[in-house]
CSV table of C-alpha atoms in Angstrom, one decimal:
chain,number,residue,atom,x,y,z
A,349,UNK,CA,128.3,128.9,45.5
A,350,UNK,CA,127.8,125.5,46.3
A,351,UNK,CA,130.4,122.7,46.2
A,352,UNK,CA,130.9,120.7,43.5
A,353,UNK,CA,130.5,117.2,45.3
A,354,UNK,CA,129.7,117.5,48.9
A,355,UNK,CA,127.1,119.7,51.0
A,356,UNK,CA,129.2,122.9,51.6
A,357,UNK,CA,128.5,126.6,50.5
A,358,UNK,CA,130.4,129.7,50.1
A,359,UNK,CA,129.6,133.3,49.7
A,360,UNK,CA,130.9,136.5,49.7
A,361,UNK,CA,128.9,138.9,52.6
A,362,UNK,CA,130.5,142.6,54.0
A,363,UNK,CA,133.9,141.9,52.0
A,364,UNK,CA,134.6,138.7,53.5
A,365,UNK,CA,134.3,135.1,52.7
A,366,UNK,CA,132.3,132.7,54.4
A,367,UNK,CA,132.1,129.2,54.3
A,368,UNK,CA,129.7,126.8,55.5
A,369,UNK,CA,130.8,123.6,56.2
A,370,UNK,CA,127.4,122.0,56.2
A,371,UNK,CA,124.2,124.4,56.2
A,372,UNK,CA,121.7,121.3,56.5
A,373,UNK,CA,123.0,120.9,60.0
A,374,UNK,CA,120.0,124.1,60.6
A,375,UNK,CA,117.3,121.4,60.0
A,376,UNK,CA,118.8,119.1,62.7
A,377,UNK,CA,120.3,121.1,64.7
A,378,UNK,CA,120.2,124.5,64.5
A,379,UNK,CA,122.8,125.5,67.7
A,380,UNK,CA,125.6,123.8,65.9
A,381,UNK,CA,125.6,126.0,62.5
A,382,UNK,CA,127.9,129.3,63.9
A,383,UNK,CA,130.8,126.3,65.1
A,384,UNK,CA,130.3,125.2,61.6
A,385,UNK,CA,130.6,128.4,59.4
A,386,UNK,CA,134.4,130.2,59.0
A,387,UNK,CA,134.6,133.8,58.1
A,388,UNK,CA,138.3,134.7,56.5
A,389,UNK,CA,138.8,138.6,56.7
A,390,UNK,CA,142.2,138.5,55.7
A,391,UNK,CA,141.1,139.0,52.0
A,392,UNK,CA,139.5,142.3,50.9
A,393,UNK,CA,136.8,141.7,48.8
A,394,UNK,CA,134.5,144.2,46.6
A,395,UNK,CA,130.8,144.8,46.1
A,396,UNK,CA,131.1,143.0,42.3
A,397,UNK,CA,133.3,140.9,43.3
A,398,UNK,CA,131.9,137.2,41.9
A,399,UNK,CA,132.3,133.7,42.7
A,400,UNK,CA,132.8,131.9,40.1
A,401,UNK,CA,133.5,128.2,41.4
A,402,UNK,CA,133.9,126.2,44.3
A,403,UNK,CA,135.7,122.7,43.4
A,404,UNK,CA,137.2,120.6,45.8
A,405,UNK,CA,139.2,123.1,48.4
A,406,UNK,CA,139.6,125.7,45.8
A,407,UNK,CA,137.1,128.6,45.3
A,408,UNK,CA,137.5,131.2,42.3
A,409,UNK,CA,136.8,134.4,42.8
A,410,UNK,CA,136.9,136.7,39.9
A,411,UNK,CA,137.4,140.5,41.3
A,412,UNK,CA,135.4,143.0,40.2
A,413,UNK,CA,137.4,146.0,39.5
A,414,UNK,CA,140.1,144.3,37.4
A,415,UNK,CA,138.4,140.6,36.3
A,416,UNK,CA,141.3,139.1,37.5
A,417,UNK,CA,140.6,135.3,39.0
A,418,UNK,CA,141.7,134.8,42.7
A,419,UNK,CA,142.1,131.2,44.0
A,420,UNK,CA,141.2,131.1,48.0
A,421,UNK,CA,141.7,127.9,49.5
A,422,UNK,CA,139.2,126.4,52.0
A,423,UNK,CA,139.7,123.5,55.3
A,424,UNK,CA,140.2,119.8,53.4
A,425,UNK,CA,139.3,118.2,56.5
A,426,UNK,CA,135.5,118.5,56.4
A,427,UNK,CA,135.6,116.8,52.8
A,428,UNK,CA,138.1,114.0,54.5
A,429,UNK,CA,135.1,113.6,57.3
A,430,UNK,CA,132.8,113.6,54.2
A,431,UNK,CA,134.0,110.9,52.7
A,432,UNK,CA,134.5,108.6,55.8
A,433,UNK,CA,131.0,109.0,56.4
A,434,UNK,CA,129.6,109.0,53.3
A,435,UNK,CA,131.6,105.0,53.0
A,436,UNK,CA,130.2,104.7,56.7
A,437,UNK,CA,133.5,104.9,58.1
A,438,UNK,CA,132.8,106.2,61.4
A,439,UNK,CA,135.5,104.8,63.3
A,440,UNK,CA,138.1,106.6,61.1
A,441,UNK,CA,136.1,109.5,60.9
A,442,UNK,CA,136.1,109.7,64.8
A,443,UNK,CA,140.1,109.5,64.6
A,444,UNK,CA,139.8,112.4,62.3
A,445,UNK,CA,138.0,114.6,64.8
A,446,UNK,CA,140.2,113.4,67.2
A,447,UNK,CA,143.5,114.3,65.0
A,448,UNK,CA,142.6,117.7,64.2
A,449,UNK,CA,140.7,118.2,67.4
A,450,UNK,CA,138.8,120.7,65.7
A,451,UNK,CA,134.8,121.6,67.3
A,452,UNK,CA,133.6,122.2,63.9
A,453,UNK,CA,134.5,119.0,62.5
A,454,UNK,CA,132.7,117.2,66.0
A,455,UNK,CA,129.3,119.4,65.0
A,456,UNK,CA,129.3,118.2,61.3
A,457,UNK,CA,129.9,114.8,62.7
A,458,UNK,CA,127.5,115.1,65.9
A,459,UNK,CA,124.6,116.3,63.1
A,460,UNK,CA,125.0,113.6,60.2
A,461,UNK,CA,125.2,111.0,63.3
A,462,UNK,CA,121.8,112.3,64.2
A,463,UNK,CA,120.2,112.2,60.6
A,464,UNK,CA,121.5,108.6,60.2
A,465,UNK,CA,120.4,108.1,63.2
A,466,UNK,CA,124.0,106.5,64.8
A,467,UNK,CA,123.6,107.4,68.2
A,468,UNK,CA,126.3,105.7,70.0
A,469,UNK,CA,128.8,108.3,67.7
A,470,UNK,CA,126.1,111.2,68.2
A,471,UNK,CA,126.7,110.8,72.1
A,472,UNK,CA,130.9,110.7,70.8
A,473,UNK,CA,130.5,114.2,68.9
A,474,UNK,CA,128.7,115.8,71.7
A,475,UNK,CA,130.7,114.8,74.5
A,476,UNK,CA,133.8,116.1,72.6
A,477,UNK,CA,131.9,119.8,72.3
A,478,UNK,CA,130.7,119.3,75.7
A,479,UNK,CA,127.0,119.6,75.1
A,480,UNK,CA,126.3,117.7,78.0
A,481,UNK,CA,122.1,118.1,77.7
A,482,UNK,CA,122.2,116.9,74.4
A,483,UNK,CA,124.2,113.3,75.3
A,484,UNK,CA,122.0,113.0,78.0
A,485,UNK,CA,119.3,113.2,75.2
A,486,UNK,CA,120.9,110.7,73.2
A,487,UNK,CA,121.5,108.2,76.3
A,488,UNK,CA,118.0,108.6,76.2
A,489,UNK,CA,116.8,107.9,72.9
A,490,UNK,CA,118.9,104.7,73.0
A,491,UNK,CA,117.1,102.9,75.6
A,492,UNK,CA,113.6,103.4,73.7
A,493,UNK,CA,113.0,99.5,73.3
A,494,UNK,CA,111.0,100.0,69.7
A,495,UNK,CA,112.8,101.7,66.4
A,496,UNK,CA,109.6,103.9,66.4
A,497,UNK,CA,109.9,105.1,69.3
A,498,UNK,CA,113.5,106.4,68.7
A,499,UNK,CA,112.5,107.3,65.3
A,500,UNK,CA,109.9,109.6,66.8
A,501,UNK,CA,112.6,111.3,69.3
A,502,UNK,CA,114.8,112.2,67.1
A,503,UNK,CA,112.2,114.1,65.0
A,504,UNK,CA,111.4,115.8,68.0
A,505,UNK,CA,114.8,116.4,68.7
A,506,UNK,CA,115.3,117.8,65.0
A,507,UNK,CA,112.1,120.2,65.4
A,508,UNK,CA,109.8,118.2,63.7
A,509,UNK,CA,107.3,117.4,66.4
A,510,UNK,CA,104.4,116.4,63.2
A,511,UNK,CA,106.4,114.1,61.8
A,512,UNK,CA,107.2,112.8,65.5
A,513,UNK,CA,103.6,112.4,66.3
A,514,UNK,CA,102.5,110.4,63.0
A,515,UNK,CA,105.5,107.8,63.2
A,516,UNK,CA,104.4,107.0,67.0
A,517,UNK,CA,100.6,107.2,65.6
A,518,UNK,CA,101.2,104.8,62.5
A,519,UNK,CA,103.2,102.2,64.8
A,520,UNK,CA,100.6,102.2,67.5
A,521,UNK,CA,102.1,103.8,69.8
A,522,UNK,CA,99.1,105.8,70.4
A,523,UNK,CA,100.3,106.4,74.8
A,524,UNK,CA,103.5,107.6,73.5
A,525,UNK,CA,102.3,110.3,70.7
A,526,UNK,CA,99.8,111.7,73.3
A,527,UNK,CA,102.6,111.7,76.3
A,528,UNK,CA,104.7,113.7,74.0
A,529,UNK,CA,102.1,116.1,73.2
A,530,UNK,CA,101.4,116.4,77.0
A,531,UNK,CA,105.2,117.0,77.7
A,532,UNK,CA,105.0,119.6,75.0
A,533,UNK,CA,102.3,121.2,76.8
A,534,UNK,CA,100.1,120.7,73.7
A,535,UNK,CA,96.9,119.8,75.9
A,536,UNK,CA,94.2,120.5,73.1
A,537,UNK,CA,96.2,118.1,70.3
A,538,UNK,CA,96.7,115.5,73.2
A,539,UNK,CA,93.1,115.4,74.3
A,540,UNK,CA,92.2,115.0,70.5
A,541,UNK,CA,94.2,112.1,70.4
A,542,UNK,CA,92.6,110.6,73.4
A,543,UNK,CA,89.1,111.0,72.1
A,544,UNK,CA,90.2,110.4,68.2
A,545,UNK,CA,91.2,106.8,69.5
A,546,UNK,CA,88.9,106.1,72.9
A,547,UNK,CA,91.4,105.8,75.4
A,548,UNK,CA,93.5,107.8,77.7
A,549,UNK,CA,91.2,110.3,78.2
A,550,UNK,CA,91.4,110.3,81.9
A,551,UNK,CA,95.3,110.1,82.2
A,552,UNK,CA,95.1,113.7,80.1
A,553,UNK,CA,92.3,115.0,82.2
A,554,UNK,CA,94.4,114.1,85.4
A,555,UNK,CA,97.7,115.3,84.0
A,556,UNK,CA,95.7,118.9,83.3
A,557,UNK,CA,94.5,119.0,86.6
A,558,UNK,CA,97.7,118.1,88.0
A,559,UNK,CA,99.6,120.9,85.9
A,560,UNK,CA,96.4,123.7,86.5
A,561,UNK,CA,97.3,122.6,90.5
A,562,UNK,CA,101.0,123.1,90.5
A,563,UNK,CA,100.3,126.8,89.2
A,564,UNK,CA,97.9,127.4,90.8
A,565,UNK,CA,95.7,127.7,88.1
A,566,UNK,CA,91.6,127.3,87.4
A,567,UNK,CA,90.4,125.3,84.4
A,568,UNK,CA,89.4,127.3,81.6
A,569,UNK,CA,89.6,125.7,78.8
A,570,UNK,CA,86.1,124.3,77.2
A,571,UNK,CA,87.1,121.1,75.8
A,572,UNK,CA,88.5,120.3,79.2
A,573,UNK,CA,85.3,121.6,81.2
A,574,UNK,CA,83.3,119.3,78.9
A,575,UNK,CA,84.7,115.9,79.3
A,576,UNK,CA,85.7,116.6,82.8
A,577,UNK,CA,82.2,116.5,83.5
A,578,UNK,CA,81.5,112.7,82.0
A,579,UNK,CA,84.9,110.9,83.1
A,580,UNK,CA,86.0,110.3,86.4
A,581,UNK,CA,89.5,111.3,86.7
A,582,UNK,CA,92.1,109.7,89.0
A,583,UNK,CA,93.8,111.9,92.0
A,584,UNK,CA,97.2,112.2,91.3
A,585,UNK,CA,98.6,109.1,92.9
A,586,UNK,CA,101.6,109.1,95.5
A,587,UNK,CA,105.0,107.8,93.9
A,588,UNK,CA,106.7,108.1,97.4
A,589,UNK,CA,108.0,105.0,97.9
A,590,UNK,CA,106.8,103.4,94.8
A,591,UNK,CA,109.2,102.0,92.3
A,592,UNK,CA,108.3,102.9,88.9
A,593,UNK,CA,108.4,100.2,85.4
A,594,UNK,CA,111.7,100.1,83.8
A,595,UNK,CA,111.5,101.9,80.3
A,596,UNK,CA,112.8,98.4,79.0
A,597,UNK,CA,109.3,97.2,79.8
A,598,UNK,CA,107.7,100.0,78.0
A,599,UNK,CA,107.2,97.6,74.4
A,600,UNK,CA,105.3,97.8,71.8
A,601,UNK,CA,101.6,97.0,72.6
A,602,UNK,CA,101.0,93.1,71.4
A,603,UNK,CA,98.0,92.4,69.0
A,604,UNK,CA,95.8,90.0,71.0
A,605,UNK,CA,93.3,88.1,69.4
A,606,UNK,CA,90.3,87.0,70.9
A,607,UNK,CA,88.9,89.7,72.9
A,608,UNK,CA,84.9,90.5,73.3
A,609,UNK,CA,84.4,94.3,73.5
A,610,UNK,CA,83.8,95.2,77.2
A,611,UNK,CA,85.7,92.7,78.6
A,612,UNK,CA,89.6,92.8,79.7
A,613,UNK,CA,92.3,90.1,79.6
A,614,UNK,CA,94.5,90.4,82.6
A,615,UNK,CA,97.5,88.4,82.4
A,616,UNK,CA,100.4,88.1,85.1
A,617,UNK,CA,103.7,88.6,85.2
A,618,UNK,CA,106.4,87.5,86.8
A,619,UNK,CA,108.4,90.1,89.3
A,620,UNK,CA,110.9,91.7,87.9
A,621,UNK,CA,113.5,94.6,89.6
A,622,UNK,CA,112.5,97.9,90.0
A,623,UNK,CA,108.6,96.6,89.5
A,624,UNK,CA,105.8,96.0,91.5
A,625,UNK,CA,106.1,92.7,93.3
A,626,UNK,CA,102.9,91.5,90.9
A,627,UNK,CA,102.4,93.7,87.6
A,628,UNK,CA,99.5,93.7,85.6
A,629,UNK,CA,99.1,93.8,81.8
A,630,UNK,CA,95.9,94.9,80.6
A,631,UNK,CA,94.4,95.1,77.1
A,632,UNK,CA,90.6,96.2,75.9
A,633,UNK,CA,89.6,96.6,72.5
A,634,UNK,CA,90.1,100.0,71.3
A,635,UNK,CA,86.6,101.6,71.8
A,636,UNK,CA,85.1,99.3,73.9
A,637,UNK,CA,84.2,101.0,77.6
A,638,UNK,CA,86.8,100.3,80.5
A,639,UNK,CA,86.0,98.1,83.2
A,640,UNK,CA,86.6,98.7,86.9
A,641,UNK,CA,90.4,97.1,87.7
A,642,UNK,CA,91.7,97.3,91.5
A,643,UNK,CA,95.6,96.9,91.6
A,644,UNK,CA,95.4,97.3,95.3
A,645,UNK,CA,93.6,99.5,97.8
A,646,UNK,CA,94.1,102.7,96.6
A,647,UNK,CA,95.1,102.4,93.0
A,648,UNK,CA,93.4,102.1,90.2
A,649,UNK,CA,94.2,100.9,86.0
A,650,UNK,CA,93.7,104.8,85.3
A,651,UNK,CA,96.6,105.8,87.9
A,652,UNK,CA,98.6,102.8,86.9
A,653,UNK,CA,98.6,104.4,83.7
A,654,UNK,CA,99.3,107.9,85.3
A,655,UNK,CA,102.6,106.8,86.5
A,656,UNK,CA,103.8,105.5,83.1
């Protein structure tokens, strides 16, 4: 039985009653559910045993033996975080948590903060339950400079890695979707991307090469065999010593008018920390054949692009 007015379900299972504070939390994240489901055994309950309501903190349970009605009473506090959130009072639902200190109130909290995407009180509900990989995740997500970008982490961090890959897709973000597909180790869906849109195909090529060397491993994949034989791929390139671009820097790619196919417009920047004394921003028009661009001696656009 379902609750009258917020998201919470009870049934009756093996003669006891269990109550689930908030089942949608399996569609963002799954670990939390067991925290967030109470089994009461102190009640004996029947095979025909029925529920028969579930209003407020009150659920009805009409026995089946007898017909008589039995009142059980359920936590109030999950419909008190309920409606602080549901009036986007997060601060006072955070003094709630606090109050009745409580790990299942912190999950339901930790997993609406997650669908409404409120990530500085995500990191608050996880550090509370001390899931310490997770925060890290949402320290994470919250330096991501554009909304899609975030937007497409958190679908990947709710198990939704389609939806992930059409949001960075439809903003442009075409580097991003196939880097995530690569760190997924989905190396046939990221290579279609790089051909689907011209560009990249190198950078996917060298990170395949660079993960069938780490294993030890000989390329056996067609699709790879093929283009590997028509596009020079970049070796690996040497990051000892070299200070990688600050994720701040990592924006959305401009729309720049003006540009012939085959040519490039390479504009300067000025130093910044953590950068290369001189850093290069490059744009082609999307299907257009790369030029030849030297950043230095030994590396070249492709590689640049292999670091980020």
């Amino acid at each position: 039985s379902t609750q009258s007015t917020w998201e919470m379900l009870v049934a009756i299972a093996d003669g006891k009653l269990t109550t689930w504070y908030y089942p949608g939390v399996v569609f963002i994240d799954r670990d939390l559910l067991p925290p967030t489901r109470v089994v009461r055994d102190d009640a004996d309950f029947g095979r025909n045993d029925i529920l028969v309501h579930f209003f407020g903190t009150r659920c009805a349970v009409r026995r089946g033996n007898d017909g008589a009605v039995l009142t059980h009473m359920v936590s109030p506090y999950p419909i008190m975080l309920y409606n602080h959130v549901g009036h986007k009072q997060w601060e006072l639902a955070i003094r709630l948590c606090r109050f009745v200190k409580d790990n299942a109130l912190w999950c339901i909290l930790a997993a609406i903060a997650v669908k409404e995407q409120m990530l500085d009180h995500a990191e608050t509900a996880y550090a509370a339950i001390g899931e310490a990989d997770k925060l890290q995740y949402m320290t994470y997500i919250k330096e991501i400079p554009t909304p899609e970008g975030r937007s497409a982490e958190l679908s990947l961090f709710m198990r939704r890695p389609q939806e992930a890959e059409q949001i960075l897709i439809s903003a442009g973000l075409i580097y991003r979707g196939i880097k995530m597909q690569i760190s997924m180790f989905n190396w046939d869906k990221a290579l279609e991307l790089a051909v689907q849109y011209k560009t990249h195909v190198d950078t996917v090529l060298a990170f395949r090469q660079k993960h069938n060397s780490m294993f030890g491993k000989t390329e056996a994949n067609p699709k790879f065999i093929e283009f590997g034989k028509g596009v020079e791929v970049p070796p690996p390139p040497r990051l000892t010593g070299m200070p990688l671009m600050p994720r701040s820097r990592m924006r959305r790619p401009r729309r720049l008018s003006g540009l012939v196919p085959g040519h490039m417009t390479v504009q300067p920047e000025p130093p910044c920390r953590g950068s290369l004394p001189h850093t290069l921003v490059a744009a082609t028009w999307l299907g257009a054949p790369t030029p030849s661009l030297s950043l230095g001696p030994s590396i070249a656009i492709s590689q640049w692009l292999f670091i980020l």
